[in-house]
mmCIF file of C-alpha atoms in Angstrom:
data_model
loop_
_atom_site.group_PDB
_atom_site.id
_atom_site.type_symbol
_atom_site.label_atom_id
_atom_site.label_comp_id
_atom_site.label_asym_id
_atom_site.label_seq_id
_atom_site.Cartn_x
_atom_site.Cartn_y
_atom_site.Cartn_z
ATOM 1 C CA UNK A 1 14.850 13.093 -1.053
ATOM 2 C CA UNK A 2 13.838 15.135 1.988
ATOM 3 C CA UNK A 3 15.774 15.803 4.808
ATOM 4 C CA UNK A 4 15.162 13.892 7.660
ATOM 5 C CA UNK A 5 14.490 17.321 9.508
ATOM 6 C CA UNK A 6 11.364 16.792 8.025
ATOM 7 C CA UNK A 7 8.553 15.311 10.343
ATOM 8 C CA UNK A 8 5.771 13.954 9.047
ATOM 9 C CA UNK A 9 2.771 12.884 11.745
ATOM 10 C CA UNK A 10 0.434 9.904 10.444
ATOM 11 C CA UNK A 11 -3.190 11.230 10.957
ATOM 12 C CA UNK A 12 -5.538 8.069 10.896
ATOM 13 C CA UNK A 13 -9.357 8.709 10.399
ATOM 14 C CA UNK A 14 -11.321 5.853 11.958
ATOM 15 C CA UNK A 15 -14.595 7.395 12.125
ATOM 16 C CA UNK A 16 -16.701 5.216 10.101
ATOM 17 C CA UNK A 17 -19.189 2.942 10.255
ATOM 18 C CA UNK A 18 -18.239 0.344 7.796
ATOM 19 C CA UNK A 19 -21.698 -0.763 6.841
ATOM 20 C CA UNK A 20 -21.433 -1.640 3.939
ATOM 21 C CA UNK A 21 -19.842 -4.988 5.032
ATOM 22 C CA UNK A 22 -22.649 -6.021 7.285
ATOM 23 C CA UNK A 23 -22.975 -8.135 9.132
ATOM 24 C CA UNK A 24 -19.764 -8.207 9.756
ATOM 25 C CA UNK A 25 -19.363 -4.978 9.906
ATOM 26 C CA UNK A 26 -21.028 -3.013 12.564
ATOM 27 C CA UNK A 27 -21.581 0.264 14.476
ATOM 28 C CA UNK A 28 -20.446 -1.901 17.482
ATOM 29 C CA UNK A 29 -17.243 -3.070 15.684
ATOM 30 C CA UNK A 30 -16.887 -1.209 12.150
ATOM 31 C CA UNK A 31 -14.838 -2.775 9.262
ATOM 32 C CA UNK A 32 -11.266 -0.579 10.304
ATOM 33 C CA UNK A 33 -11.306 -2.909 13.290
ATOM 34 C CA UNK A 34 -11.480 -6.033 12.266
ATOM 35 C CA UNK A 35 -9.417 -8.604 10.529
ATOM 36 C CA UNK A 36 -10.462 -8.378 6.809
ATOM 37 C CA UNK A 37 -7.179 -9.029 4.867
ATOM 38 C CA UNK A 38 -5.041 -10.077 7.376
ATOM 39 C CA UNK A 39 -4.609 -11.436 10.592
ATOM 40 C CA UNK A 40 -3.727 -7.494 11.971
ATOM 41 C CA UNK A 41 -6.611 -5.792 11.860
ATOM 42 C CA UNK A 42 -7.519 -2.840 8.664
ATOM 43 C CA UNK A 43 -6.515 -0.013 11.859
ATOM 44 C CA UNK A 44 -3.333 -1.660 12.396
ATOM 45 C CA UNK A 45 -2.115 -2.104 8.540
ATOM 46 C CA UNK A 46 -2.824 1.313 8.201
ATOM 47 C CA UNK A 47 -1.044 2.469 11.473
ATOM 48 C CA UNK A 48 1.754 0.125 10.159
ATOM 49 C CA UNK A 49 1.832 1.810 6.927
ATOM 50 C CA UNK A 50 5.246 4.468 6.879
ATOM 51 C CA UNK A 51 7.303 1.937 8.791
ATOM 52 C CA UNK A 52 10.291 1.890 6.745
ATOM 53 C CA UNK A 53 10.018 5.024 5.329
ATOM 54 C CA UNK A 54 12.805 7.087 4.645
ATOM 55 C CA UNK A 55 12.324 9.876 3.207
ATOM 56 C CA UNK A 56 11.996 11.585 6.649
ATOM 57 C CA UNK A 57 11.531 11.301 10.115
ATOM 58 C CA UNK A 58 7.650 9.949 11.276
ATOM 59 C CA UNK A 59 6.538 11.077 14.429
ATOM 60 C CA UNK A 60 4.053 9.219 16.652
ATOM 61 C CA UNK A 61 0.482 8.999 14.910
ATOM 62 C CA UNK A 62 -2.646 10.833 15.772
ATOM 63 C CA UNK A 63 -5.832 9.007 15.314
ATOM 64 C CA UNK A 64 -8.990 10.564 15.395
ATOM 65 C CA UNK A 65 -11.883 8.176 16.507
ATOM 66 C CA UNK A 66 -15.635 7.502 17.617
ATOM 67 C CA UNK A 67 -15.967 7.525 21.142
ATOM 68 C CA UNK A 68 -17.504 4.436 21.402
ATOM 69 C CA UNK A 69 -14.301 2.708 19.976
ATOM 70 C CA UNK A 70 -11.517 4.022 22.474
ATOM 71 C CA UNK A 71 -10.857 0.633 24.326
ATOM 72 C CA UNK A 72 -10.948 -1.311 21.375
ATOM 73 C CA UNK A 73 -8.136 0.885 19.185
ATOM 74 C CA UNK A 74 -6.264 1.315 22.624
ATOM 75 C CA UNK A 75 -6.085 -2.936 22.589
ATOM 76 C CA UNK A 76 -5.473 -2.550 18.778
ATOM 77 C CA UNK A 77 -2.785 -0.472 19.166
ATOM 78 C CA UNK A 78 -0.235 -1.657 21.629
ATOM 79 C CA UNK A 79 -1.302 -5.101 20.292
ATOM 80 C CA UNK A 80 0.970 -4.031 17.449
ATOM 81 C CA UNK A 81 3.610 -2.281 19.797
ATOM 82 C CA UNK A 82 2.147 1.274 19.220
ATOM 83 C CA UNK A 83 2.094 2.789 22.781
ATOM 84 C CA UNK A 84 3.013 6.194 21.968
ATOM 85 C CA UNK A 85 -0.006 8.445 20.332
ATOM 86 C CA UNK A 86 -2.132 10.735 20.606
ATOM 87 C CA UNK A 87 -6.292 9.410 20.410
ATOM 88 C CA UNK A 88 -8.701 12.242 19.567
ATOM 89 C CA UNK A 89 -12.372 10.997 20.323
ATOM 90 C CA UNK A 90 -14.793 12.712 18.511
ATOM 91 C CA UNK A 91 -18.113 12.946 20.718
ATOM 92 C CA UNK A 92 -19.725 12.975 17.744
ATOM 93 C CA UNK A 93 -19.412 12.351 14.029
ATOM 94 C CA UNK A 94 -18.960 15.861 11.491
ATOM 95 C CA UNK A 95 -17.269 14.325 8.474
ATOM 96 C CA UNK A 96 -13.329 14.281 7.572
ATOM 97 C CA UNK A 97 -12.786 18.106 7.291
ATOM 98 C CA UNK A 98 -13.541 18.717 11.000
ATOM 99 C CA UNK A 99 -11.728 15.282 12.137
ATOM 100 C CA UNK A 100 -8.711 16.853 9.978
ATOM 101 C CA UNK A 101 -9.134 19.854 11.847
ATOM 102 C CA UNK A 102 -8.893 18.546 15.206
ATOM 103 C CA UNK A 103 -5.484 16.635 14.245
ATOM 104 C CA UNK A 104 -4.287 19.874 12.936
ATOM 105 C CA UNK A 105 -4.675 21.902 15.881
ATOM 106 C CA UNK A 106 -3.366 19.154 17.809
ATOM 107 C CA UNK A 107 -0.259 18.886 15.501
ATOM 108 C CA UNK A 108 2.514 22.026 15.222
ATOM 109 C CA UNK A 109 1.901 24.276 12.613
ATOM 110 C CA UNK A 110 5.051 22.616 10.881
ATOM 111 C CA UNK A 111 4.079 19.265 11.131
ATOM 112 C CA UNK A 112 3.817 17.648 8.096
ATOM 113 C CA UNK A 113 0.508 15.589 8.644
ATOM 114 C CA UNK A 114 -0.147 12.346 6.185
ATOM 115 C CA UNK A 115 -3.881 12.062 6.611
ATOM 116 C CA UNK A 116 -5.046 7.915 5.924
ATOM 117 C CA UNK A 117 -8.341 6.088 6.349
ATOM 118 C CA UNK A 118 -8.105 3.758 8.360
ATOM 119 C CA UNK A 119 -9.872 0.951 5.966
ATOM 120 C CA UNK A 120 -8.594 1.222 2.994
ATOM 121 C CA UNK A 121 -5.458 -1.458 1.756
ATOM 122 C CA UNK A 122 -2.354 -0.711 0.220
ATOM 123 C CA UNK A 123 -0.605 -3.537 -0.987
ATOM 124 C CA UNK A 124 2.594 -1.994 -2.326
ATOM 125 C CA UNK A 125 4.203 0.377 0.317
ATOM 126 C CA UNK A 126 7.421 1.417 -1.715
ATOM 127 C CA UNK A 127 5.155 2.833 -4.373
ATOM 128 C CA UNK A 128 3.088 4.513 -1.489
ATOM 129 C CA UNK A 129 6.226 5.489 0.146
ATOM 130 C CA UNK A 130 8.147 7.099 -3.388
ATOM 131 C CA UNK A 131 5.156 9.057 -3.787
ATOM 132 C CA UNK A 132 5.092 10.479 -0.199
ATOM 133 C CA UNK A 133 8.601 12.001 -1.082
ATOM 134 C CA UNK A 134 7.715 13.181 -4.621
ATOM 135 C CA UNK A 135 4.981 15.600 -3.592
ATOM 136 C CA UNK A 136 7.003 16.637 0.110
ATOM 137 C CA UNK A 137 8.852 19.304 -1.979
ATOM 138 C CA UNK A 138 5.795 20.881 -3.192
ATOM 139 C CA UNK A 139 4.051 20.730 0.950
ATOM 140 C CA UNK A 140 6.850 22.179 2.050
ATOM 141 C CA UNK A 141 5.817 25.043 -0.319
ATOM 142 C CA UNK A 142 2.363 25.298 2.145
ATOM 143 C CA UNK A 143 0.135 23.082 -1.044
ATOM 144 C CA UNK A 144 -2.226 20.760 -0.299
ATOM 145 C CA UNK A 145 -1.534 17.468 -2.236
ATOM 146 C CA UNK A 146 -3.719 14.744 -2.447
ATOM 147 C CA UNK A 147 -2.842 11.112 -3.659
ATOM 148 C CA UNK A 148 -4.723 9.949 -6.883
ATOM 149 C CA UNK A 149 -5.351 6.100 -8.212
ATOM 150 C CA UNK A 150 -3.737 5.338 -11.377
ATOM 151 C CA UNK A 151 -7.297 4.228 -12.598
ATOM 152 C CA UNK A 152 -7.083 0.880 -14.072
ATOM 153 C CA UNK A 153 -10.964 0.787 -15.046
ATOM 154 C CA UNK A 154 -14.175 2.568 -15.371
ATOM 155 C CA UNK A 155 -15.329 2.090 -11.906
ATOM 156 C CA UNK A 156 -18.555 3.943 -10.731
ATOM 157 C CA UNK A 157 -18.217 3.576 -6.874
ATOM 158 C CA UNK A 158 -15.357 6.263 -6.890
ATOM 159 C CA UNK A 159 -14.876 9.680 -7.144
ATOM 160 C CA UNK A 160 -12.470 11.251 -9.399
ATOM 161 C CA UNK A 161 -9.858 14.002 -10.255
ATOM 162 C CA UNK A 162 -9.175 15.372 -13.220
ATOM 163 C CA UNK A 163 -5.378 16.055 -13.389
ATOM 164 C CA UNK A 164 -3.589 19.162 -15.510
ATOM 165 C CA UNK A 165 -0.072 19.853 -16.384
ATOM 166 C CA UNK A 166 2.792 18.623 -14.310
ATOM 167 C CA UNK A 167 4.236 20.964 -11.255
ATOM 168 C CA UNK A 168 6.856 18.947 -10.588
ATOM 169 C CA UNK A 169 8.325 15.562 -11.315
ATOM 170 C CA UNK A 170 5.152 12.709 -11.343
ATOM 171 C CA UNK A 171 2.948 15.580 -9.691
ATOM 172 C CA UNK A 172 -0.173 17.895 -11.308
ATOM 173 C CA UNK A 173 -2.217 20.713 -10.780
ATOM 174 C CA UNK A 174 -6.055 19.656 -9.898
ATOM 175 C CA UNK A 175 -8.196 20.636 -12.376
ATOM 176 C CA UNK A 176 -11.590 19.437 -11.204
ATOM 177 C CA UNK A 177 -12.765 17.158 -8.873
ATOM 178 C CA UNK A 178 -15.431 14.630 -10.067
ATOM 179 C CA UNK A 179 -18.429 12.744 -8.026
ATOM 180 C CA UNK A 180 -19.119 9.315 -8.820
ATOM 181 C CA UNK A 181 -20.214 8.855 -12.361
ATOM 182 C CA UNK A 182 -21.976 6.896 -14.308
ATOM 183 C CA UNK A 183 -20.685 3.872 -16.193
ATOM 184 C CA UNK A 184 -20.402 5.699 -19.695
ATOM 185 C CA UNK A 185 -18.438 8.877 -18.308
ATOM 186 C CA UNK A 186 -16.447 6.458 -16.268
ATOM 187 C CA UNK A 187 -15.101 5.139 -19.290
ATOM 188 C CA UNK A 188 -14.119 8.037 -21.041
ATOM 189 C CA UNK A 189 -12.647 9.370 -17.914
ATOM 190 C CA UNK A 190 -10.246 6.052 -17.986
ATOM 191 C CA UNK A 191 -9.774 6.501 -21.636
ATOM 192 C CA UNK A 192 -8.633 10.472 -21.460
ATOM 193 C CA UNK A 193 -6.001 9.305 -19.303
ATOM 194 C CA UNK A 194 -6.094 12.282 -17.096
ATOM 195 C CA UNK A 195 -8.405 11.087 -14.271
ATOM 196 C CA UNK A 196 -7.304 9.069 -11.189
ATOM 197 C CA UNK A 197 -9.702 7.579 -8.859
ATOM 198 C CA UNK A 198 -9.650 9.653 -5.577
ATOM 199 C CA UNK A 199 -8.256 7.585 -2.447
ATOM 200 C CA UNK A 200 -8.866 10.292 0.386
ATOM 201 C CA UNK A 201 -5.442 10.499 1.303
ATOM 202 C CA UNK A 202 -3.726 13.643 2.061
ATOM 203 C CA UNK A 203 -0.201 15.118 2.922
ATOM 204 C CA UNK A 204 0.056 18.781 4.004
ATOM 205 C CA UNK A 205 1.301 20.830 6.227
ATOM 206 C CA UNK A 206 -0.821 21.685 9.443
ATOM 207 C CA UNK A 207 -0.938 25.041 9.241
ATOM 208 C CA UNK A 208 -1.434 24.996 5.929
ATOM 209 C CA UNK A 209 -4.593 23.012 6.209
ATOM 210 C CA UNK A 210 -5.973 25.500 9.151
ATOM 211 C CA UNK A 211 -5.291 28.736 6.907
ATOM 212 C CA UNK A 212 -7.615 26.899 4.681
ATOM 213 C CA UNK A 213 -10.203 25.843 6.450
ATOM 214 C CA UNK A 214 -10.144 29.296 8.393
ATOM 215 C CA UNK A 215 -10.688 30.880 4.852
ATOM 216 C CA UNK A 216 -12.928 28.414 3.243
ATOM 217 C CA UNK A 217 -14.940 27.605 6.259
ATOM 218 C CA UNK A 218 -15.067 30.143 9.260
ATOM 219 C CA UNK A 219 -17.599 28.569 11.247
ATOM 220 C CA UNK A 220 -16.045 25.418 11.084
ATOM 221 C CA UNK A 221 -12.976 26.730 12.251
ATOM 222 C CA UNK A 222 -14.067 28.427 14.991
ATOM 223 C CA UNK A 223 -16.052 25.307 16.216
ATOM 224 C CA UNK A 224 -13.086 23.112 15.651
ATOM 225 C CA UNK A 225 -10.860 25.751 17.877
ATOM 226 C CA UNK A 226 -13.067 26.137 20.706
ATOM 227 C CA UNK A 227 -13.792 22.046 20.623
ATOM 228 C CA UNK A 228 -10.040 21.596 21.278
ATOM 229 C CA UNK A 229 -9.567 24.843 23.061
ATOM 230 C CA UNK A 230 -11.955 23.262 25.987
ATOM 231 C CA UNK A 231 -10.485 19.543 25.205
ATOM 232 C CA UNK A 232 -10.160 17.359 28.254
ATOM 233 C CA UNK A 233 -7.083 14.900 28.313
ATOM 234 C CA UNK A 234 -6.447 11.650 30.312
ATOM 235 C CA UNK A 235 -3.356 10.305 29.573
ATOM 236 C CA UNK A 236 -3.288 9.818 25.632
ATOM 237 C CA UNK A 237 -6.922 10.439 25.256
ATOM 238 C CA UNK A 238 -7.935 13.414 23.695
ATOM 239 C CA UNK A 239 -12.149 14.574 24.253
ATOM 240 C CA UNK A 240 -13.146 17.913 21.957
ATOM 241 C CA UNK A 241 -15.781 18.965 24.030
ATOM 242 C CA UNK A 242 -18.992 18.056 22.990
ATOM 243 C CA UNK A 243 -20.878 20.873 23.062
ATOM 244 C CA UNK A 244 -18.474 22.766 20.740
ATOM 245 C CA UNK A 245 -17.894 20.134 18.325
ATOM 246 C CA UNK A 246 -21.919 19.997 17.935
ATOM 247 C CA UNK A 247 -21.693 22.832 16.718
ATOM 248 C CA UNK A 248 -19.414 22.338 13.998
ATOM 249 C CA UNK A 249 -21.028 22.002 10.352
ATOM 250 C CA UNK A 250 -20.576 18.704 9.143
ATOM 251 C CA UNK A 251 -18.711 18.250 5.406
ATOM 252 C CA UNK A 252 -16.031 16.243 3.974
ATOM 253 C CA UNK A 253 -12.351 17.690 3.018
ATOM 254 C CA UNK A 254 -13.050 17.527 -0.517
ATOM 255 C CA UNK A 255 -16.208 19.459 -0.355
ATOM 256 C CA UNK A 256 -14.923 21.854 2.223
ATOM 257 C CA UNK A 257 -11.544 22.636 1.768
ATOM 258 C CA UNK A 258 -10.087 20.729 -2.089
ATOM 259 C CA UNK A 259 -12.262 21.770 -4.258
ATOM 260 C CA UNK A 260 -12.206 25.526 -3.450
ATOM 261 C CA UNK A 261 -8.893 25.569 -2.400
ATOM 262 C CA UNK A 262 -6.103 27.083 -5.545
ATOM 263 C CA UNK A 263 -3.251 25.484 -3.829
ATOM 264 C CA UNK A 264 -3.186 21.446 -4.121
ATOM 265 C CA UNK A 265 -1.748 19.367 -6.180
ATOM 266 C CA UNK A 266 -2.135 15.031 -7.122
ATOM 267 C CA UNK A 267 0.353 12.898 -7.176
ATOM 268 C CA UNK A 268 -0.855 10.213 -9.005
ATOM 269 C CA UNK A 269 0.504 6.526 -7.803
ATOM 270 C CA UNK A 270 -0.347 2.747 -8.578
ATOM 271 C CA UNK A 271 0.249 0.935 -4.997
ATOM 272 C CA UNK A 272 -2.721 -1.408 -5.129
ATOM 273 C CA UNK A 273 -4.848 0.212 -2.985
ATOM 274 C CA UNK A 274 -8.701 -0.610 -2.340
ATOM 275 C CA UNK A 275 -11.168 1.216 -0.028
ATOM 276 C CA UNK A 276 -12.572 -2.566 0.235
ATOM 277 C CA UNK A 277 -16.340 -0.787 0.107
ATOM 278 C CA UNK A 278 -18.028 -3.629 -0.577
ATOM 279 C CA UNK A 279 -17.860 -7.705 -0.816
ATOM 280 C CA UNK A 280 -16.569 -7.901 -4.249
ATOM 281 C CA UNK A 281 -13.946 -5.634 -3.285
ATOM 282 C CA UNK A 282 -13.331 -7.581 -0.682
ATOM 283 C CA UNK A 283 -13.014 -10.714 -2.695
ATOM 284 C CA UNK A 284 -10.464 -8.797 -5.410
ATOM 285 C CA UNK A 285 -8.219 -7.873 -2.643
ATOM 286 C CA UNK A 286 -8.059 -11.079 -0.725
ATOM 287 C CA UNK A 287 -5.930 -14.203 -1.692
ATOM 288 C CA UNK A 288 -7.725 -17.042 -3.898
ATOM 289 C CA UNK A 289 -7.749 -20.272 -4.636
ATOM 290 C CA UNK A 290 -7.203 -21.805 -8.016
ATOM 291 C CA UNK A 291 -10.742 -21.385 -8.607
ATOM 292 C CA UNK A 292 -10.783 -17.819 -7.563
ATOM 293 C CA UNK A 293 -12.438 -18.300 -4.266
ATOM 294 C CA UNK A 294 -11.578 -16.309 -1.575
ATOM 295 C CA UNK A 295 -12.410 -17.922 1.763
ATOM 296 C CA UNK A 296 -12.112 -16.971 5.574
ATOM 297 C CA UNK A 297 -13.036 -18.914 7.849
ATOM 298 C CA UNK A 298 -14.305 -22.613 7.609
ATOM 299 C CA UNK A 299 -15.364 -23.874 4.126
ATOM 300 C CA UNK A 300 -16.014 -27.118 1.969
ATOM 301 C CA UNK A 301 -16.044 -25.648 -2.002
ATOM 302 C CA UNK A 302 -16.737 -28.880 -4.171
ATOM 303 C CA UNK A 303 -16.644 -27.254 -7.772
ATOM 304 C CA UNK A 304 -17.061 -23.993 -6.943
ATOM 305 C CA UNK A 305 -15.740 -21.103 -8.584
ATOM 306 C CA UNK A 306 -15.274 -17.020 -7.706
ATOM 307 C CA UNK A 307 -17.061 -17.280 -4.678
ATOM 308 C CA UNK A 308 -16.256 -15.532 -1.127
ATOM 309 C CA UNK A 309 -16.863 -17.466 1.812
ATOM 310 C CA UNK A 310 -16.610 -15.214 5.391
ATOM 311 C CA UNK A 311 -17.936 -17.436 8.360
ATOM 312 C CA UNK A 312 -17.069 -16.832 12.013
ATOM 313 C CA UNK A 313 -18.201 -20.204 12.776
ATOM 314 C CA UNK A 314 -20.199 -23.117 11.107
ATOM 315 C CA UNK A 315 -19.078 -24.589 8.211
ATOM 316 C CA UNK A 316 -19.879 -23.401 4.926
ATOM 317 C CA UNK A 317 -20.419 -25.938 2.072
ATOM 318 C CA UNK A 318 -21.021 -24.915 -1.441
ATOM 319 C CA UNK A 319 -21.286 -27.713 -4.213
ATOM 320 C CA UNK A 320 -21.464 -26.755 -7.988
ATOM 321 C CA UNK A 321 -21.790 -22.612 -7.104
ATOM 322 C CA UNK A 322 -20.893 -20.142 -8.748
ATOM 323 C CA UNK A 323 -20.168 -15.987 -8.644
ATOM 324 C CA UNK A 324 -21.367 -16.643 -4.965
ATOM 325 C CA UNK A 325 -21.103 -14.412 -1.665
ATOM 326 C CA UNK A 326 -21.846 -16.043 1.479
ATOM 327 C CA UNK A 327 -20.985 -14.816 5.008
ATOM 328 C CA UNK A 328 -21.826 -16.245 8.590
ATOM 329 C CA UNK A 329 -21.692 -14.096 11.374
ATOM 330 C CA UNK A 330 -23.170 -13.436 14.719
ATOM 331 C CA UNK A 331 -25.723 -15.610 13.797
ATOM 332 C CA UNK A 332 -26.477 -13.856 10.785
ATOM 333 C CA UNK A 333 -26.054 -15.685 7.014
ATOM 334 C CA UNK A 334 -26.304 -13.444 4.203
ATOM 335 C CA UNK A 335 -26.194 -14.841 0.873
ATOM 336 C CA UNK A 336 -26.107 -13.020 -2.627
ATOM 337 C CA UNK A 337 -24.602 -12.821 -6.124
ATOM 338 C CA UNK A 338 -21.308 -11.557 -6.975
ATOM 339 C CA UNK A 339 -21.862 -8.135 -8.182
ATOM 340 C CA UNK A 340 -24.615 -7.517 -6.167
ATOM 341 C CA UNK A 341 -23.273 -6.594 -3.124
ATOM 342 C CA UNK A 342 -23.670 -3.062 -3.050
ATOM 343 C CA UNK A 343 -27.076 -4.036 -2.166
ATOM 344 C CA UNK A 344 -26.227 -4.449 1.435
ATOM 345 C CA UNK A 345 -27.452 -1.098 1.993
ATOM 346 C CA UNK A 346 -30.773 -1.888 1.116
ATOM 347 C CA UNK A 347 -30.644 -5.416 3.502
ATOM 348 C CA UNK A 348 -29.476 -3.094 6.397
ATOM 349 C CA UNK A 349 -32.559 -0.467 5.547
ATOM 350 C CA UNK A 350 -35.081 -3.685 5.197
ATOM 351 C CA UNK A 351 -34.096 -4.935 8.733
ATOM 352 C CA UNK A 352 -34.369 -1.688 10.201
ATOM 353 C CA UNK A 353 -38.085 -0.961 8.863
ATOM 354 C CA UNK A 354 -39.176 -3.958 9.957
ATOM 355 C CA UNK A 355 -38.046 -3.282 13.744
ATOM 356 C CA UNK A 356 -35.428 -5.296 13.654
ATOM 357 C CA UNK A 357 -32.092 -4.354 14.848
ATOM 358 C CA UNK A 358 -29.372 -4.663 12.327
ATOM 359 C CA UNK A 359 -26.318 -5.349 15.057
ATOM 360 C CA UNK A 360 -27.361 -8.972 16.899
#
């Protein structure tokens, strides 16, 4: 257990889009802040998420946000009794490894930070929480650890990592880190027993992060420092400046920093988690009926069976369907089949080449 000495800062990311749950989703009003799973919206679950852990003291979180979004996470936020944190609003959007970066500087070089998306579900926090404390011993050594899925199938839409020998109790050295594959690797991957699906979630000291983004990627360190360096604050708003952060390559932490880093480590852990990227994830996180339907919002289901029903206003009646998803909102009705619904990139490009605006 580590001593409450310890502080660890929650770093939430809530810089996406969340497009691939149009049209409820949107640029406007991405998938992190809205009610998907609950009635507290993805942001505040994940804000929520070390409350009750003791393993050692948790300091007041830092989010890191779109512009755009600043009213809506400030209403978000003390809706949930969160008025103490710190709001960095990125003028524009350069991936996690700069976001992390900003946080970081922000943060004291001692600071343990716990980096989180901000729309992803956990559904067991004690497992979450035990595996928080099993890889603090090892941060407190200045690695980089990073959280891996116990993966419980061969599932394409997530990257891996391929896990060595054991550094310490329930935690491995990285071997490799593995994009997306294809069904057929996917399964041997499962089958090895090695791999774990990669959540993008992070615990590390801050200083230790900076030392390795200063060595792995200069320029984006220097960007990141002079963005903050010339950072305007009102209150508990936090503005890089804009012409500094433009700058500032644009790559994700795995790219930039884990995968050429020597010092990290995965602690693998089973806490139901989901990065809900999709409507069938969607509909295997969300409670069911005793047909396996999954509805929000106002529904009739006469026989119907595995279906997800997501309407934000008319009623939605399905009679003898099956393996359906239907969602109602802002005047938009989408309808496809279970399975399919990775294809909502493809609605979202159709609309757009055919001069349509996708957000109503």
């Amino acid at each position: 257990m580590a001593s409450k000495s310890v502080c660890i800062i929650p770093v939430i990311l809530s810089g996406g889009s969340g497009t691939r749950l149009w049209p409820v989703s949107t640029p406007e009003r991405p998938k992190q802040l809205l009610p998907l799973t609950a009635d507290e919206t993805m942001l505040q679950l994940t804000v929520e998420r070390t409350v009750g852990y003791a393993g050692a003291s948790v300091g007041n979180p830092i989010i890191v946000a779109n512009a755009a979004h600043a009213a809506v996470v400030d209403e978000q936020l003390r809706a949930i009794g969160v008025d103490d944190y710190r709001l960095i609003l990125e003028p524009s959007g350069r991936n996690t490894a700069p976001a992390i970066g900003l946080a970081a500087l922000e943060a004291r070089p001692d600071d343990i930070l716990l980096v989180m998306p901000s729309d992803h579900i956990i559904a067991d926090l004690p497992a979450f929480h035990d595996a928080i404390t099993r890889a603090l011993p090892l941060v407190s050594e200045g690695l980089l650890v990073t959280f891996g899925i116990e993966a419980e199938s061969p599932e394409t839409g997530y990257g891996y990592i391929e896990m060595g020998d054991p550094i310490s109790p329930l935690v491995h050295k990285v071997v490799s880190f593995v994009e997306k594959p294809d069904a057929a690797t996917a399964a041997k991957m499962v089958a090895a027993g090695t791999y774990v699906w990669n959540a993008g979630i992070f615990l590390f000291r801050a200083g230790a992060y900076l030392k390795a983004l200063a060595h792995h990627q200069p320029e984006m360190m220097a960007a990141v420092e002079a963005s903050m360096g010339q950072a305007e604050r009102k209150g508990l708003h936090i503005f890089p400046a804009p012409e500094a952060f433009a700058a500032c390559p644009s790559d994700s932490i795995d790219y930039a920093i884990m995968e050429r880093e020597a010092r990290i480590a995965c602690a693998p852990v089973n806490m139901g988690w989901s990065d809900v990227g999709s409507w069938d994830s969607l509909h295997a996180v969300s409670a069911k009926d005793a047909h396996d339907n999954a509805v929000r919002g106002d529904a009739l289901l006469l026989e119907a069976r595995n279906c997800l029903i997501h309407s934000d206003g008319p009623r939605v009646t399905l009679v003898d369907m099956d393996d359906l998803i239907v969602i109602v909102s802002k005047g938009e009705v989408m309808i496809m089949r279970r399975g399919d619904s990775q294809k909502v990139r493809s609605v979202t490009e159709a609309i757009k080449n055919a001069g349509q605006r996708v957000v109503q």
